Amino acid sequence: MASIPIFPLNTVLFPKCKLPLQIFEPRYLDMLSQSLKAGGGFVIALVKSTHQAAIMPKVYCVGTLAQIVDFGQLPNGLLGVTVMGQDKVVIGSSWLEGSGLMVAEVSPLPIEQSISLPKKYQCLAEVLGALLAHPVVADLDVSSNLNNGLIVGWQLANYLPFSLQQKQLLLELNNPLLRLAQISHLLDDMAQAAV
C-alpha cells in the first residue's frame, strides 16, 4: 500500500489511455507540481455523485494511476495536462490534507494478462481503428495494438461514449474477454437504440 493523491473526477480513465485535463484549483496545481518533481503519479477516480458536498468527495473504490505525459498553458490561461493511465488500483482509507487535497491508501489490482484479440471480436479492432483516427482522439496521439484484446478493450471502454457507470463497471472487470463481450453487447445496444 502507498499513500497517493486522489483526483476525483466525473470521468473514468483506463490503463494505456490518455486524458486531457484543465487544472485551475490550487490544491490540484500543487498535486501536479509534486507529481512532476517526484516523478510519481496520482489516482483518477470517478466521483459517485456530483450533488454531494465537495469537502470530502465519495469516489468508487477502483481507480487508475495516472502519469503526466504532457503539460502547458492553454489559450484560456489554464494549465493543460495530458495524463496516461497506468495501473488499476483499489482505493482504501482516505483523508484530506490541509490544502483540501484528497489522499488515500491505495494498492494495485492484479495485472490483467494480455490476450490475442479473438476472431469473433475483430470488428471491435475495426471500431477502435476508426475511433483512433477521429480528430478528438487523434489529437491525443494514442498508440495502440489492435491485435491485443486487453488494450483494445481498455481503449474502446475509455473512448466510446458509454455512460460513466458502464465505464466504471468495465474498469472493475479483471478479465479482458469479459470486458470485450460486455463492450460488444453495449455497442449492439447503441446500434439498436439508433435505429
PDB file of C-alpha atoms in Angstrom:
ATOM      1  CA  MET A   1       0.000   0.000   0.000  1.00  0.00           C
ATOM      2  CA  ALA A   2       1.069   3.555  -0.683  1.00  0.00           C
ATOM      3  CA  SER A   3      -0.384   6.977   0.135  1.00  0.00           C
ATOM      4  CA  ILE A   4      -1.217   8.672  -3.163  1.00  0.00           C
ATOM      5  CA  PRO A   5      -3.203  11.810  -4.070  1.00  0.00           C
ATOM      6  CA  ILE A   6      -6.678  11.151  -5.438  1.00  0.00           C
ATOM      7  CA  PHE A   7      -8.101  13.314  -8.214  1.00  0.00           C
ATOM      8  CA  PRO A   8     -11.901  12.857  -8.018  1.00  0.00           C
ATOM      9  CA  LEU A   9     -13.393  13.494 -11.448  1.00  0.00           C
ATOM     10  CA  ASN A  10     -16.585  12.975 -13.386  1.00  0.00           C
ATOM     11  CA  THR A  11     -14.742  10.658 -15.781  1.00  0.00           C
ATOM     12  CA  VAL A  12     -13.098   7.222 -15.880  1.00  0.00           C
ATOM     13  CA  LEU A  13      -9.533   6.625 -17.064  1.00  0.00           C
ATOM     14  CA  PHE A  14      -8.307   3.236 -18.298  1.00  0.00           C
ATOM     15  CA  PRO A  15      -4.733   1.926 -18.488  1.00  0.00           C
ATOM     16  CA  LYS A  16      -2.914   2.657 -21.795  1.00  0.00           C
ATOM     17  CA  CYS A  17      -5.274   5.586 -22.446  1.00  0.00           C
ATOM     18  CA  LYS A  18      -4.714   9.332 -22.432  1.00  0.00           C
ATOM     19  CA  LEU A  19      -6.880  12.000 -20.854  1.00  0.00           C
ATOM     20  CA  PRO A  20      -6.548  15.783 -21.302  1.00  0.00           C
ATOM     21  CA  LEU A  21      -7.266  17.864 -18.186  1.00  0.00           C
ATOM     22  CA  GLN A  22      -7.614  21.549 -17.409  1.00  0.00           C
ATOM     23  CA  ILE A  23      -6.298  22.405 -13.960  1.00  0.00           C
ATOM     24  CA  PHE A  24      -7.164  25.570 -12.052  1.00  0.00           C
ATOM     25  CA  GLU A  25      -7.714  24.694  -8.366  1.00  0.00           C
ATOM     26  CA  PRO A  26      -4.642  25.439  -6.214  1.00  0.00           C
ATOM     27  CA  ARG A  27      -4.747  22.018  -4.491  1.00  0.00           C
ATOM     28  CA  TYR A  28      -4.556  20.229  -7.856  1.00  0.00           C
ATOM     29  CA  LEU A  29      -1.903  22.592  -9.204  1.00  0.00           C
ATOM     30  CA  ASP A  30       0.171  21.680  -6.126  1.00  0.00           C
ATOM     31  CA  MET A  31      -0.567  17.981  -6.706  1.00  0.00           C
ATOM     32  CA  LEU A  32       0.677  18.232 -10.296  1.00  0.00           C
ATOM     33  CA  SER A  33       3.767  20.157  -9.234  1.00  0.00           C
ATOM     34  CA  GLN A  34       4.621  17.483  -6.646  1.00  0.00           C
ATOM     35  CA  SER A  35       3.953  14.705  -9.185  1.00  0.00           C
ATOM     36  CA  LEU A  36       6.294  16.294 -11.721  1.00  0.00           C
ATOM     37  CA  LYS A  37       9.054  16.861  -9.134  1.00  0.00           C
ATOM     38  CA  ALA A  38       8.825  13.365  -7.665  1.00  0.00           C
ATOM     39  CA  GLY A  39       8.145  11.596 -10.960  1.00  0.00           C
ATOM     40  CA  GLY A  40       5.161   9.965  -9.283  1.00  0.00           C
ATOM     41  CA  GLY A  41       1.526   9.963 -10.200  1.00  0.00           C
ATOM     42  CA  PHE A  42      -1.930  10.325  -8.772  1.00  0.00           C
ATOM     43  CA  VAL A  43      -5.114   8.298  -8.951  1.00  0.00           C
ATOM     44  CA  ILE A  44      -8.075   9.361 -11.065  1.00  0.00           C
ATOM     45  CA  ALA A  45     -11.285   8.095  -9.505  1.00  0.00           C
ATOM     46  CA  LEU A  46     -14.895   8.508 -10.572  1.00  0.00           C
ATOM     47  CA  VAL A  47     -16.994  10.605  -8.197  1.00  0.00           C
ATOM     48  CA  LYS A  48     -20.099   8.744  -7.029  1.00  0.00           C
ATOM     49  CA  SER A  49     -22.339  11.816  -7.019  1.00  0.00           C
ATOM     50  CA  THR A  50     -21.924  15.318  -8.389  1.00  0.00           C
ATOM     51  CA  HIS A  51     -24.528  16.623  -5.913  1.00  0.00           C
ATOM     52  CA  GLN A  52     -22.546  15.904  -2.780  1.00  0.00           C
ATOM     53  CA  ALA A  53     -20.504  18.246  -0.622  1.00  0.00           C
ATOM     54  CA  ALA A  54     -17.164  18.982  -2.254  1.00  0.00           C
ATOM     55  CA  ILE A  55     -15.298  18.776   1.066  1.00  0.00           C
ATOM     56  CA  MET A  56     -14.682  15.007   1.032  1.00  0.00           C
ATOM     57  CA  PRO A  57     -15.974  13.559  -2.237  1.00  0.00           C
ATOM     58  CA  LYS A  58     -17.088   9.956  -2.314  1.00  0.00           C
ATOM     59  CA  VAL A  59     -15.387   8.021  -5.091  1.00  0.00           C
ATOM     60  CA  TYR A  60     -15.604   4.482  -6.426  1.00  0.00           C
ATOM     61  CA  CYS A  61     -13.073   2.146  -4.829  1.00  0.00           C
ATOM     62  CA  VAL A  62     -11.361   1.233  -8.133  1.00  0.00           C
ATOM     63  CA  GLY A  63      -9.425   3.943  -9.955  1.00  0.00           C
ATOM     64  CA  THR A  64      -6.434   4.275 -12.257  1.00  0.00           C
ATOM     65  CA  LEU A  65      -2.959   5.548 -11.501  1.00  0.00           C
ATOM     66  CA  ALA A  66      -2.235   8.441 -13.867  1.00  0.00           C
ATOM     67  CA  GLN A  67       1.161   9.698 -15.045  1.00  0.00           C
ATOM     68  CA  ILE A  68       1.677  13.151 -16.564  1.00  0.00           C
ATOM     69  CA  VAL A  69       2.923  12.861 -20.156  1.00  0.00           C
ATOM     70  CA  ASP A  70       2.486  16.457 -21.357  1.00  0.00           C
ATOM     71  CA  PHE A  71       1.586  19.884 -19.981  1.00  0.00           C
ATOM     72  CA  GLY A  72       1.444  23.538 -20.992  1.00  0.00           C
ATOM     73  CA  GLN A  73      -0.598  26.703 -20.748  1.00  0.00           C
ATOM     74  CA  LEU A  74      -3.869  26.660 -22.672  1.00  0.00           C
ATOM     75  CA  PRO A  75      -5.216  29.620 -24.685  1.00  0.00           C
ATOM     76  CA  ASN A  76      -7.685  30.303 -21.843  1.00  0.00           C
ATOM     77  CA  GLY A  77      -4.758  30.728 -19.413  1.00  0.00           C
ATOM     78  CA  LEU A  78      -5.383  27.494 -17.512  1.00  0.00           C
ATOM     79  CA  LEU A  79      -2.846  24.701 -17.140  1.00  0.00           C
ATOM     80  CA  GLY A  80      -3.459  21.923 -19.640  1.00  0.00           C
ATOM     81  CA  VAL A  81      -2.206  18.481 -18.702  1.00  0.00           C
ATOM     82  CA  THR A  82      -2.343  15.171 -20.548  1.00  0.00           C
ATOM     83  CA  VAL A  83      -2.106  12.053 -18.414  1.00  0.00           C
ATOM     84  CA  MET A  84      -1.641   8.406 -19.351  1.00  0.00           C
ATOM     85  CA  GLY A  85      -3.428   5.664 -17.441  1.00  0.00           C
ATOM     86  CA  GLN A  86      -1.050   3.209 -15.799  1.00  0.00           C
ATOM     87  CA  ASP A  87      -2.299   0.527 -13.395  1.00  0.00           C
ATOM     88  CA  LYS A  88      -5.697  -0.052 -11.846  1.00  0.00           C
ATOM     89  CA  VAL A  89      -5.750   0.366  -8.077  1.00  0.00           C
ATOM     90  CA  VAL A  90      -8.048  -0.189  -5.115  1.00  0.00           C
ATOM     91  CA  ILE A  91      -8.631   2.909  -3.018  1.00  0.00           C
ATOM     92  CA  GLY A  92      -8.649   2.276   0.716  1.00  0.00           C
ATOM     93  CA  SER A  93      -8.923   4.682   3.640  1.00  0.00           C
ATOM     94  CA  SER A  94      -8.770   8.326   2.592  1.00  0.00           C
ATOM     95  CA  TRP A  95      -8.329  11.721   4.213  1.00  0.00           C
ATOM     96  CA  LEU A  96      -7.983  15.383   3.354  1.00  0.00           C
ATOM     97  CA  GLU A  97      -4.712  17.244   3.708  1.00  0.00           C
ATOM     98  CA  GLY A  98      -4.667  20.838   4.921  1.00  0.00           C
ATOM     99  CA  SER A  99      -4.765  22.077   1.315  1.00  0.00           C
ATOM    100  CA  GLY A 100      -8.004  20.170   0.729  1.00  0.00           C
ATOM    101  CA  LEU A 101      -6.253  17.543  -1.390  1.00  0.00           C
ATOM    102  CA  MET A 102      -7.684  14.051  -1.014  1.00  0.00           C
ATOM    103  CA  VAL A 103      -5.079  11.376  -0.245  1.00  0.00           C
ATOM    104  CA  ALA A 104      -5.707   7.653   0.169  1.00  0.00           C
ATOM    105  CA  GLU A 105      -4.023   4.362   0.842  1.00  0.00           C
ATOM    106  CA  VAL A 106      -4.059   2.538  -2.483  1.00  0.00           C
ATOM    107  CA  SER A 107      -2.992  -0.936  -3.507  1.00  0.00           C
ATOM    108  CA  PRO A 108      -2.547  -2.290  -7.046  1.00  0.00           C
ATOM    109  CA  LEU A 109      -5.040  -4.703  -8.518  1.00  0.00           C
ATOM    110  CA  PRO A 110      -3.655  -7.907 -10.049  1.00  0.00           C
ATOM    111  CA  ILE A 111      -2.280  -7.195 -13.515  1.00  0.00           C
ATOM    112  CA  GLU A 112      -4.558  -8.457 -16.259  1.00  0.00           C
ATOM    113  CA  GLN A 113      -2.924 -10.787 -18.749  1.00  0.00           C
ATOM    114  CA  SER A 114      -2.650  -9.666 -22.370  1.00  0.00           C
ATOM    115  CA  ILE A 115      -4.559 -11.840 -24.824  1.00  0.00           C
ATOM    116  CA  SER A 116      -4.682 -12.031 -28.594  1.00  0.00           C
ATOM    117  CA  LEU A 117      -7.873 -10.455 -29.874  1.00  0.00           C
ATOM    118  CA  PRO A 118     -10.269 -13.358 -30.591  1.00  0.00           C
ATOM    119  CA  LYS A 119     -11.551 -13.590 -34.184  1.00  0.00           C
ATOM    120  CA  LYS A 120     -15.152 -13.069 -33.081  1.00  0.00           C
ATOM    121  CA  TYR A 121     -14.151  -9.600 -31.804  1.00  0.00           C
ATOM    122  CA  GLN A 122     -12.209  -8.490 -34.927  1.00  0.00           C
ATOM    123  CA  CYS A 123     -14.978  -5.965 -35.578  1.00  0.00           C
ATOM    124  CA  LEU A 124     -14.029  -4.273 -32.299  1.00  0.00           C
ATOM    125  CA  ALA A 125     -10.496  -3.688 -33.623  1.00  0.00           C
ATOM    126  CA  GLU A 126     -12.059  -2.008 -36.654  1.00  0.00           C
ATOM    127  CA  VAL A 127     -14.172   0.218 -34.386  1.00  0.00           C
ATOM    128  CA  LEU A 128     -11.078   1.144 -32.374  1.00  0.00           C
ATOM    129  CA  GLY A 129      -9.092   1.890 -35.543  1.00  0.00           C
ATOM    130  CA  ALA A 130     -11.816   4.302 -36.684  1.00  0.00           C
ATOM    131  CA  LEU A 131     -12.034   5.815 -33.211  1.00  0.00           C
ATOM    132  CA  LEU A 132      -8.279   6.451 -33.024  1.00  0.00           C
ATOM    133  CA  ALA A 133      -8.492   8.241 -36.394  1.00  0.00           C
ATOM    134  CA  HIS A 134     -11.246  10.574 -35.116  1.00  0.00           C
ATOM    135  CA  PRO A 135      -9.793  14.112 -34.718  1.00  0.00           C
ATOM    136  CA  VAL A 136     -10.616  14.368 -30.990  1.00  0.00           C
ATOM    137  CA  VAL A 137      -8.804  11.114 -30.165  1.00  0.00           C
ATOM    138  CA  ALA A 138      -6.129  11.531 -32.854  1.00  0.00           C
ATOM    139  CA  ASP A 139      -5.034  14.787 -31.161  1.00  0.00           C
ATOM    140  CA  LEU A 140      -4.109  12.730 -28.099  1.00  0.00           C
ATOM    141  CA  ASP A 141      -1.630  10.693 -30.173  1.00  0.00           C
ATOM    142  CA  VAL A 142      -2.663   7.376 -28.617  1.00  0.00           C
ATOM    143  CA  SER A 143      -0.647   4.320 -29.590  1.00  0.00           C
ATOM    144  CA  SER A 144      -2.470   1.017 -29.776  1.00  0.00           C
ATOM    145  CA  ASN A 145      -2.101  -2.651 -30.620  1.00  0.00           C
ATOM    146  CA  LEU A 146      -5.197  -3.821 -32.483  1.00  0.00           C
ATOM    147  CA  ASN A 147      -4.175  -7.465 -32.022  1.00  0.00           C
ATOM    148  CA  ASN A 148      -4.061  -7.210 -28.217  1.00  0.00           C
ATOM    149  CA  GLY A 149      -7.510  -7.906 -26.762  1.00  0.00           C
ATOM    150  CA  LEU A 150      -6.623  -6.320 -23.422  1.00  0.00           C
ATOM    151  CA  ILE A 151      -5.579  -2.988 -24.963  1.00  0.00           C
ATOM    152  CA  VAL A 152      -8.468  -2.990 -27.463  1.00  0.00           C
ATOM    153  CA  GLY A 153     -10.911  -3.437 -24.574  1.00  0.00           C
ATOM    154  CA  TRP A 154      -9.343  -0.731 -22.426  1.00  0.00           C
ATOM    155  CA  GLN A 155      -9.199   1.811 -25.246  1.00  0.00           C
ATOM    156  CA  LEU A 156     -12.724   1.159 -26.513  1.00  0.00           C
ATOM    157  CA  ALA A 157     -14.073   1.452 -22.970  1.00  0.00           C
ATOM    158  CA  ASN A 158     -12.164   4.695 -22.480  1.00  0.00           C
ATOM    159  CA  TYR A 159     -13.031   6.482 -25.733  1.00  0.00           C
ATOM    160  CA  LEU A 160     -16.528   5.246 -26.636  1.00  0.00           C
ATOM    161  CA  PRO A 161     -19.481   7.295 -25.324  1.00  0.00           C
ATOM    162  CA  PHE A 162     -20.676   4.812 -22.731  1.00  0.00           C
ATOM    163  CA  SER A 163     -22.265   6.071 -19.516  1.00  0.00           C
ATOM    164  CA  LEU A 164     -19.942   6.705 -16.586  1.00  0.00           C
ATOM    165  CA  GLN A 165     -21.479   3.780 -14.663  1.00  0.00           C
ATOM    166  CA  GLN A 166     -20.901   1.464 -17.648  1.00  0.00           C
ATOM    167  CA  LYS A 167     -17.299   2.668 -17.917  1.00  0.00           C
ATOM    168  CA  GLN A 168     -16.739   2.090 -14.204  1.00  0.00           C
ATOM    169  CA  LEU A 169     -18.104  -1.452 -14.458  1.00  0.00           C
ATOM    170  CA  LEU A 170     -15.794  -2.113 -17.422  1.00  0.00           C
ATOM    171  CA  LEU A 171     -12.859  -0.745 -15.424  1.00  0.00           C
ATOM    172  CA  GLU A 172     -13.638  -3.013 -12.480  1.00  0.00           C
ATOM    173  CA  LEU A 173     -13.684  -6.159 -14.635  1.00  0.00           C
ATOM    174  CA  ASN A 174     -10.433  -8.106 -14.299  1.00  0.00           C
ATOM    175  CA  ASN A 175     -10.970 -10.334 -17.328  1.00  0.00           C
ATOM    176  CA  PRO A 176     -10.236  -8.931 -20.817  1.00  0.00           C
ATOM    177  CA  LEU A 177     -12.567 -11.451 -22.505  1.00  0.00           C
ATOM    178  CA  LEU A 178     -15.481 -10.449 -20.282  1.00  0.00           C
ATOM    179  CA  ARG A 179     -14.734  -6.771 -20.996  1.00  0.00           C
ATOM    180  CA  LEU A 180     -14.728  -7.396 -24.772  1.00  0.00           C
ATOM    181  CA  ALA A 181     -18.010  -9.302 -24.518  1.00  0.00           C
ATOM    182  CA  GLN A 182     -19.585  -6.514 -22.481  1.00  0.00           C
ATOM    183  CA  ILE A 183     -18.358  -3.834 -24.919  1.00  0.00           C
ATOM    184  CA  SER A 184     -19.781  -5.857 -27.822  1.00  0.00           C
ATOM    185  CA  HIS A 185     -23.188  -6.004 -26.065  1.00  0.00           C
ATOM    186  CA  LEU A 186     -23.090  -2.268 -25.281  1.00  0.00           C
ATOM    187  CA  LEU A 187     -22.288  -1.456 -28.919  1.00  0.00           C
ATOM    188  CA  ASP A 188     -25.190  -3.671 -30.060  1.00  0.00           C
ATOM    189  CA  ASP A 189     -27.493  -1.816 -27.665  1.00  0.00           C
ATOM    190  CA  MET A 190     -26.255   1.547 -29.004  1.00  0.00           C
ATOM    191  CA  ALA A 191     -26.840   0.408 -32.598  1.00  0.00           C
ATOM    192  CA  GLN A 192     -30.397  -0.780 -31.801  1.00  0.00           C
ATOM    193  CA  ALA A 193     -31.194   2.474 -29.973  1.00  0.00           C
ATOM    194  CA  ALA A 194     -30.071   4.442 -33.034  1.00  0.00           C
ATOM    195  CA  VAL A 195     -32.492   2.591 -35.338  1.00  0.00           C
TER     196      VAL A 195
END
